[in-house]
Amino acid sequence: MSYNLKMSNRNHLSNEKSPYLQQHAENPVNWYPWGKEAFNKAQEEDKPIFLSIGYSTCHWCHVMAHESFEDDEVAVLMNEAFISIKVDREERPDIDKVYMTVCQTMTGSGGWPLTIIMTPEKKPFFAGTYFPKHTRFGRIGLIDLIKRIKDLWNNQKSELVNSADQITYNLQNIDQESPGEIITEDTLRKAYQLLLRQYDETNGGFGNRPKFPTPHNLIFLLRFWKRTGEKKALEMVENTLQAMRKGGIYDHIGFGFHRYSTDSIWLVPHFEKMLYDQALIAIAYIETYQATKNEEYKKIAQEILTYVLRDMISKEGGFYSAEDADSEGEEGKFYVWSEKELVGILDKDELDLAVKIFNVKESGNYLEEATGKKANKNILYLNNNLEKEIQERIERIRIKLFKERENRIHPHKDDKILTDWNGLMITALAKAAKAFHDEEYLNFAKKTANFILSNLRDSNKKLLHRYKEGISEINGYLTDYAFFIWGLIELYEATFDIFYLKTALELHEIQNKDFWDKIIGGFYFTADNSEKLLTRQKEIYDGAIPSGNSIALLNLLRLSYLTGNYKLEEKADTLNRVFSEKIKANPLAYTQFLVAIDFAIGPSYSLVIGGNTDDNDTTEMIVAINNSYIPNKVFIHRKTEQELPDIDTYSNFVQFFENLEGKATAYVCINKTCKPPTHEISKMLEYLNGNWNEK
């Protein structure tokens, strides 16, 4: 058989916007995008579907592509046996979530590349992840797998179809919600104890290897420390953030965090950089700075944002999605250094300091730890925090190495702009603007919000998910609404521009109408008018990214407090009950949801400052609040030099908050019980901090 398939326009992906699909547009495999054309073709030719799901910065997706999908021998077999479909999980998380659930149910694990074989009716009967070209070490190879599936389809098709029907039935009948009693402080305590049990006292973080940053665990622990005064909770946060910053998971030359550590000591990372990681990790450092006043956390947050604003922003103001782990076909090549390279860049004193501080070895530390083989490449990392007297010298070294590294071939950048991930970055920038009193961060946050509102809404003002090369497509998912609304709330509290609050409320109305389960409660991941898949899921698990329901719960509570609209709090209560039994059974999987529960349980605060915008006493009150770690609050500035704000938005209550005696006045309510108004910053902060237990 001849395997020479040299032809132009080999498959159907060439017109797709997804960078991941574009990476496969020249494969000899006759790939189709997800759509009617592919499924109709499978029906006509009576072939099963080979569904491959991944993303453009996925290392093992690249490996499988180079090994198999670019291989003519494999392509001939796939084209004969299947109709093959490629899906970008970041563009179509709805499809990915359905079939990842299938894979995890069938195999007990999951990941990317995700490989599903299914009937033309989209019903799966085989699932797996990476497959080598040839069978080895007990893992079936793709060639053998294709032949086996083809034989079964031709000779035992009814058994495969029956299996697919059963798998589909099981999929459609799992995870049915059983609403229960509301979540109480006992569950917060249980989550803390579980995190304490998994905490790595030596290296920081939780569990062994691989080790993920999981910033919502840290954000939950900060709130638990604030609630209870448990010093160990804060210790876990600080030790983890310091260990992450010192380790190889942090890019010490160009800044920003890599995806995760392949070991338990934060040394050898998986080198891809994701926008959502930068946003969520930055939030953890920002809040820890507010809680501790340790300038190091502020510096690290600023460095993360320096990376994002330098390398990940489009000229229009939207943020790109990710940077690859690989360059020139090697994972990490862009980021690692040999001692010989440093000799050619640094002078003698700089070299001696860099070798010592960054733990550079002549024999290398990267491939040595990663594979057990000797190599001469080094991942730069720190053993200790840098002493102040050498920080300037290290900064000069860093700049030299950064300039030299810029001459290397850069990893691939996934330049699609996703609404939900941009919502997270708006949140991080707005929080940084408040905590660090930095107007530049605020301007970037506003520019990105305006970009989304101008480019990622349809004619009905509903959100779209993806922007690429001037084209916005794909109906928005729950995370697009929830994460962007979160960003708008933070922007409102950073600017007190009612436009952002009104827009958040308008988008919430759409979210409520299109995503809410009107029978049981809770938000579906997809809207009512989205493509109908095998099942319509409600996501609650807080994985690499928090779930849409977790963020939506906190949004509901904050919007209720900001507007005085009790119906929003009633919906939050329903959302609490819908998932309560699942969360109480395993609270460690839902720490972002528990952050919202912490707000709901209280004490929670409403703060209104009545004062003229340009008056010093007003500014001083606002600065004092932004300097403080008071997570369970909403914050309104009643601009007393202006006429009454939009009464519909605020439900009429802000009209009563004036600047008494012509002075800026703080109005603090705790759990909806109001304290006397005060002109004194110290009294205001006493109200806002006095209801917590202290140990």
CSV table of C-alpha atoms in Angstrom, one decimal, residues 246-485:
chain,number,residue,atom,x,y,z
A,246,LYS,CA,11.3,30.6,44.3
A,247,GLY,CA,10.8,27.5,42.2
A,248,GLY,CA,11.3,26.8,38.6
A,249,ILE,CA,7.5,27.0,38.0
A,250,TYR,CA,8.1,30.8,38.1
A,251,ASP,CA,9.8,32.4,35.1
A,252,HIS,CA,12.6,34.4,36.9
A,253,ILE,CA,13.7,36.1,33.7
A,254,GLY,CA,10.5,37.1,31.9
A,255,PHE,CA,8.0,36.7,34.8
A,256,GLY,CA,4.7,34.9,35.0
A,257,PHE,CA,3.9,31.3,36.1
A,258,HIS,CA,4.1,28.1,34.2
A,259,ARG,CA,1.2,25.7,34.3
A,260,TYR,CA,2.3,23.4,37.1
A,261,SER,CA,5.2,21.6,38.6
A,262,THR,CA,5.9,18.0,37.5
A,263,ASP,CA,7.6,17.4,40.9
A,264,SER,CA,6.8,18.1,44.5
A,265,ILE,CA,9.4,20.9,45.0
A,266,TRP,CA,8.1,23.4,42.3
A,267,LEU,CA,11.4,22.9,40.3
A,268,VAL,CA,10.5,21.3,37.0
A,269,PRO,CA,7.5,22.9,35.4
A,270,HIS,CA,5.2,22.0,32.5
A,271,PHE,CA,6.3,25.2,30.7
A,272,GLU,CA,3.1,26.4,29.1
A,273,LYS,CA,1.8,29.7,30.4
A,274,MET,CA,-2.0,30.2,30.6
A,275,LEU,CA,-3.8,33.6,30.9
A,276,TYR,CA,-6.2,32.3,33.5
A,277,ASP,CA,-3.3,31.1,35.7
A,278,GLN,CA,-1.7,34.5,35.6
A,279,ALA,CA,-5.0,36.2,36.6
A,280,LEU,CA,-5.9,33.8,39.4
A,281,ILE,CA,-2.4,33.6,40.9
A,282,ALA,CA,-2.0,37.4,40.7
A,283,ILE,CA,-5.3,37.7,42.7
A,284,ALA,CA,-3.9,35.4,45.4
A,285,TYR,CA,-0.7,37.5,45.7
A,286,ILE,CA,-2.7,40.7,45.7
A,287,GLU,CA,-5.0,39.6,48.5
A,288,THR,CA,-2.1,38.1,50.5
A,289,TYR,CA,-0.3,41.5,50.3
A,290,GLN,CA,-3.4,43.2,51.6
A,291,ALA,CA,-3.6,40.7,54.4
A,292,THR,CA,0.0,40.8,55.5
A,293,LYS,CA,1.4,44.1,54.1
A,294,ASN,CA,4.5,42.1,52.9
A,295,GLU,CA,5.9,44.1,50.0
A,296,GLU,CA,7.2,40.9,48.4
A,297,TYR,CA,3.7,39.7,47.5
A,298,LYS,CA,3.0,43.1,45.9
A,299,LYS,CA,6.2,42.8,43.8
A,300,ILE,CA,5.4,39.3,42.6
A,301,ALA,CA,1.8,40.4,41.6
A,302,GLN,CA,3.3,43.3,39.7
A,303,GLU,CA,5.8,41.1,37.9
A,304,ILE,CA,3.0,38.7,36.8
A,305,LEU,CA,1.1,41.7,35.4
A,306,THR,CA,4.2,43.0,33.8
A,307,TYR,CA,4.5,39.8,31.8
A,308,VAL,CA,0.8,39.8,30.9
A,309,LEU,CA,0.8,43.4,29.8
A,310,ARG,CA,4.0,43.0,27.8
A,311,ASP,CA,3.4,39.7,26.1
A,312,MET,CA,-0.2,38.7,26.2
A,313,ILE,CA,-2.2,41.8,25.2
A,314,SER,CA,-3.5,42.7,21.8
A,315,LYS,CA,-3.4,46.2,20.4
A,316,GLU,CA,-7.2,46.3,20.7
A,317,GLY,CA,-7.0,45.6,24.5
A,318,GLY,CA,-8.0,42.0,24.7
A,319,PHE,CA,-5.7,39.4,26.2
A,320,TYR,CA,-4.4,36.3,24.4
A,321,SER,CA,-5.0,32.9,25.8
A,322,ALA,CA,-1.7,31.1,26.2
A,323,GLU,CA,2.0,30.5,25.3
A,324,ASP,CA,3.2,27.1,24.4
A,325,ALA,CA,5.5,24.9,26.5
A,326,ASP,CA,7.5,23.9,23.3
A,327,SER,CA,9.7,25.8,20.9
A,328,GLU,CA,11.8,24.3,18.1
A,329,GLY,CA,10.1,21.0,19.0
A,330,GLU,CA,11.4,20.8,22.6
A,331,GLU,CA,9.5,21.5,25.8
A,332,GLY,CA,11.1,24.3,27.8
A,333,LYS,CA,13.9,25.1,25.3
A,334,PHE,CA,13.1,28.8,25.4
A,335,TYR,CA,13.4,29.0,29.2
A,336,VAL,CA,16.4,26.9,30.2
A,337,TRP,CA,20.1,27.9,30.2
A,338,SER,CA,23.5,26.2,30.1
A,339,GLU,CA,26.3,27.6,32.2
A,340,LYS,CA,28.3,28.2,29.0
A,341,GLU,CA,25.6,30.5,27.7
A,342,LEU,CA,25.7,32.6,30.8
A,343,VAL,CA,29.5,32.9,30.4
A,344,GLY,CA,29.0,34.6,27.1
A,345,ILE,CA,26.4,37.1,28.5
A,346,LEU,CA,27.5,38.1,32.0
A,347,ASP,CA,30.7,39.6,33.3
A,348,LYS,CA,32.7,37.6,35.9
A,349,ASP,CA,31.1,39.1,39.0
A,350,GLU,CA,27.6,38.8,37.5
A,351,LEU,CA,28.3,35.2,36.5
A,352,ASP,CA,29.4,34.2,39.9
A,353,LEU,CA,26.3,35.7,41.5
A,354,ALA,CA,23.9,34.3,38.9
A,355,VAL,CA,25.4,30.8,39.3
A,356,LYS,CA,25.0,30.9,43.0
A,357,ILE,CA,21.6,32.6,43.3
A,358,PHE,CA,19.9,30.7,40.4
A,359,ASN,CA,21.5,27.3,41.3
A,360,VAL,CA,23.2,26.9,37.9
A,361,LYS,CA,25.2,23.6,37.4
A,362,GLU,CA,27.7,22.9,34.7
A,363,SER,CA,26.0,19.5,34.3
A,364,GLY,CA,22.5,21.1,34.3
A,365,ASN,CA,19.5,20.4,36.4
A,366,TYR,CA,16.6,20.2,33.9
A,367,LEU,CA,16.9,16.9,32.0
A,368,GLU,CA,18.7,15.4,35.0
A,369,GLU,CA,15.7,15.7,37.2
A,370,ALA,CA,13.1,15.4,34.4
A,371,THR,CA,14.4,12.2,32.8
A,372,GLY,CA,17.3,11.0,34.8
A,373,LYS,CA,19.7,11.7,31.9
A,374,LYS,CA,22.7,14.0,32.2
A,375,ALA,CA,22.3,17.4,30.5
A,376,ASN,CA,23.8,20.8,30.6
A,377,LYS,CA,20.6,22.9,30.7
A,378,ASN,CA,19.3,24.6,33.9
A,379,ILE,CA,16.0,25.7,35.1
A,380,LEU,CA,16.6,28.9,37.1
A,381,TYR,CA,15.3,28.8,40.7
A,382,LEU,CA,16.0,30.3,44.1
A,383,ASN,CA,16.8,28.6,47.4
A,384,ASN,CA,15.9,31.6,49.5
A,385,ASN,CA,14.3,35.0,49.1
A,386,LEU,CA,16.7,37.6,47.7
A,387,GLU,CA,18.4,39.8,50.2
A,388,LYS,CA,17.7,43.5,49.6
A,389,GLU,CA,21.4,44.4,49.1
A,390,ILE,CA,21.7,42.1,46.0
A,391,GLN,CA,18.3,42.7,44.5
A,392,GLU,CA,19.5,45.5,42.2
A,393,ARG,CA,22.4,43.4,41.0
A,394,ILE,CA,20.1,40.5,40.3
A,395,GLU,CA,17.8,42.8,38.4
A,396,ARG,CA,20.6,43.9,36.1
A,397,ILE,CA,21.5,40.3,35.5
A,398,ARG,CA,17.8,39.5,34.8
A,399,ILE,CA,17.6,42.3,32.2
A,400,LYS,CA,20.7,41.1,30.4
A,401,LEU,CA,19.4,37.5,30.3
A,402,PHE,CA,15.9,38.7,29.2
A,403,LYS,CA,17.3,40.7,26.3
A,404,GLU,CA,19.4,37.7,25.2
A,405,ARG,CA,16.4,35.4,25.5
A,406,GLU,CA,14.3,37.6,23.3
A,407,ASN,CA,16.6,36.6,20.4
A,408,ARG,CA,15.6,33.0,20.8
A,409,ILE,CA,12.7,31.4,18.8
A,410,HIS,CA,9.7,32.1,21.0
A,411,PRO,CA,7.1,29.5,21.8
A,412,HIS,CA,3.8,29.5,19.9
A,413,LYS,CA,1.3,32.0,21.2
A,414,ASP,CA,-2.4,31.2,21.1
A,415,ASP,CA,-3.8,34.6,20.1
A,416,LYS,CA,-7.5,33.9,20.4
A,417,ILE,CA,-9.2,36.1,22.9
A,418,LEU,CA,-11.7,34.4,25.2
A,419,THR,CA,-14.3,36.4,27.1
A,420,ASP,CA,-14.2,34.3,30.3
A,421,TRP,CA,-10.4,34.3,30.7
A,422,ASN,CA,-10.4,38.1,29.9
A,423,GLY,CA,-13.0,38.5,32.7
A,424,LEU,CA,-10.5,36.9,35.1
A,425,MET,CA,-7.7,39.3,34.0
A,426,ILE,CA,-10.0,42.3,34.3
A,427,THR,CA,-10.7,41.2,37.9
A,428,ALA,CA,-6.9,40.8,38.6
A,429,LEU,CA,-6.1,44.2,37.1
A,430,ALA,CA,-9.0,46.0,39.0
A,431,LYS,CA,-7.9,44.4,42.3
A,432,ALA,CA,-4.3,45.4,41.7
A,433,ALA,CA,-5.4,49.0,40.8
A,434,LYS,CA,-7.2,49.2,44.1
A,435,ALA,CA,-4.6,47.6,46.3
A,436,PHE,CA,-1.6,49.3,44.7
A,437,HIS,CA,-3.3,52.6,43.9
A,438,ASP,CA,-2.1,52.2,40.3
A,439,GLU,CA,-4.1,54.1,37.6
A,440,GLU,CA,-2.3,52.2,34.8
A,441,TYR,CA,-3.8,48.8,35.9
A,442,LEU,CA,-7.2,50.4,36.0
A,443,ASN,CA,-6.9,51.9,32.5
A,444,PHE,CA,-6.0,48.4,31.1
A,445,ALA,CA,-8.9,46.8,32.9
A,446,LYS,CA,-11.3,49.4,31.5
A,447,LYS,CA,-9.9,49.1,28.0
A,448,THR,CA,-10.3,45.3,28.1
A,449,ALA,CA,-13.9,45.6,29.5
A,450,ASN,CA,-14.7,48.0,26.7
A,451,PHE,CA,-13.2,45.7,24.1
A,452,ILE,CA,-15.4,42.8,25.2
A,453,LEU,CA,-18.5,45.0,25.3
A,454,SER,CA,-17.7,46.3,21.8
A,455,ASN,CA,-16.5,43.1,20.2
A,456,LEU,CA,-17.9,40.1,22.0
A,457,ARG,CA,-21.6,40.7,22.1
A,458,ASP,CA,-24.2,39.8,19.5
A,459,SER,CA,-27.1,42.0,18.3
A,460,ASN,CA,-29.1,41.0,21.4
A,461,LYS,CA,-26.2,42.1,23.7
A,462,LYS,CA,-25.5,38.5,24.6
A,463,LEU,CA,-21.9,37.5,25.1
A,464,LEU,CA,-19.9,35.6,22.6
A,465,HIS,CA,-17.0,33.3,23.6
A,466,ARG,CA,-14.1,33.8,21.2
A,467,TYR,CA,-12.6,36.7,19.2
A,468,LYS,CA,-9.9,36.1,16.6
A,469,GLU,CA,-8.8,38.2,13.7
A,470,GLY,CA,-11.8,40.6,13.8
A,471,ILE,CA,-14.4,37.8,14.0
A,472,SER,CA,-16.4,36.9,17.1
A,473,GLU,CA,-18.1,33.6,17.3
A,474,ILE,CA,-19.6,30.9,19.6
A,475,ASN,CA,-22.4,31.6,22.0
A,476,GLY,CA,-21.2,32.6,25.4
A,477,TYR,CA,-21.0,30.0,28.2
A,478,LEU,CA,-21.8,30.4,31.8
A,479,THR,CA,-18.1,31.1,32.6
A,480,ASP,CA,-18.1,34.0,30.1
A,481,TYR,CA,-21.0,35.6,31.9
A,482,ALA,CA,-19.9,34.8,35.5
A,483,PHE,CA,-16.2,35.7,35.1
A,484,PHE,CA,-16.9,38.9,33.1
A,485,ILE,CA,-19.6,40.0,35.6
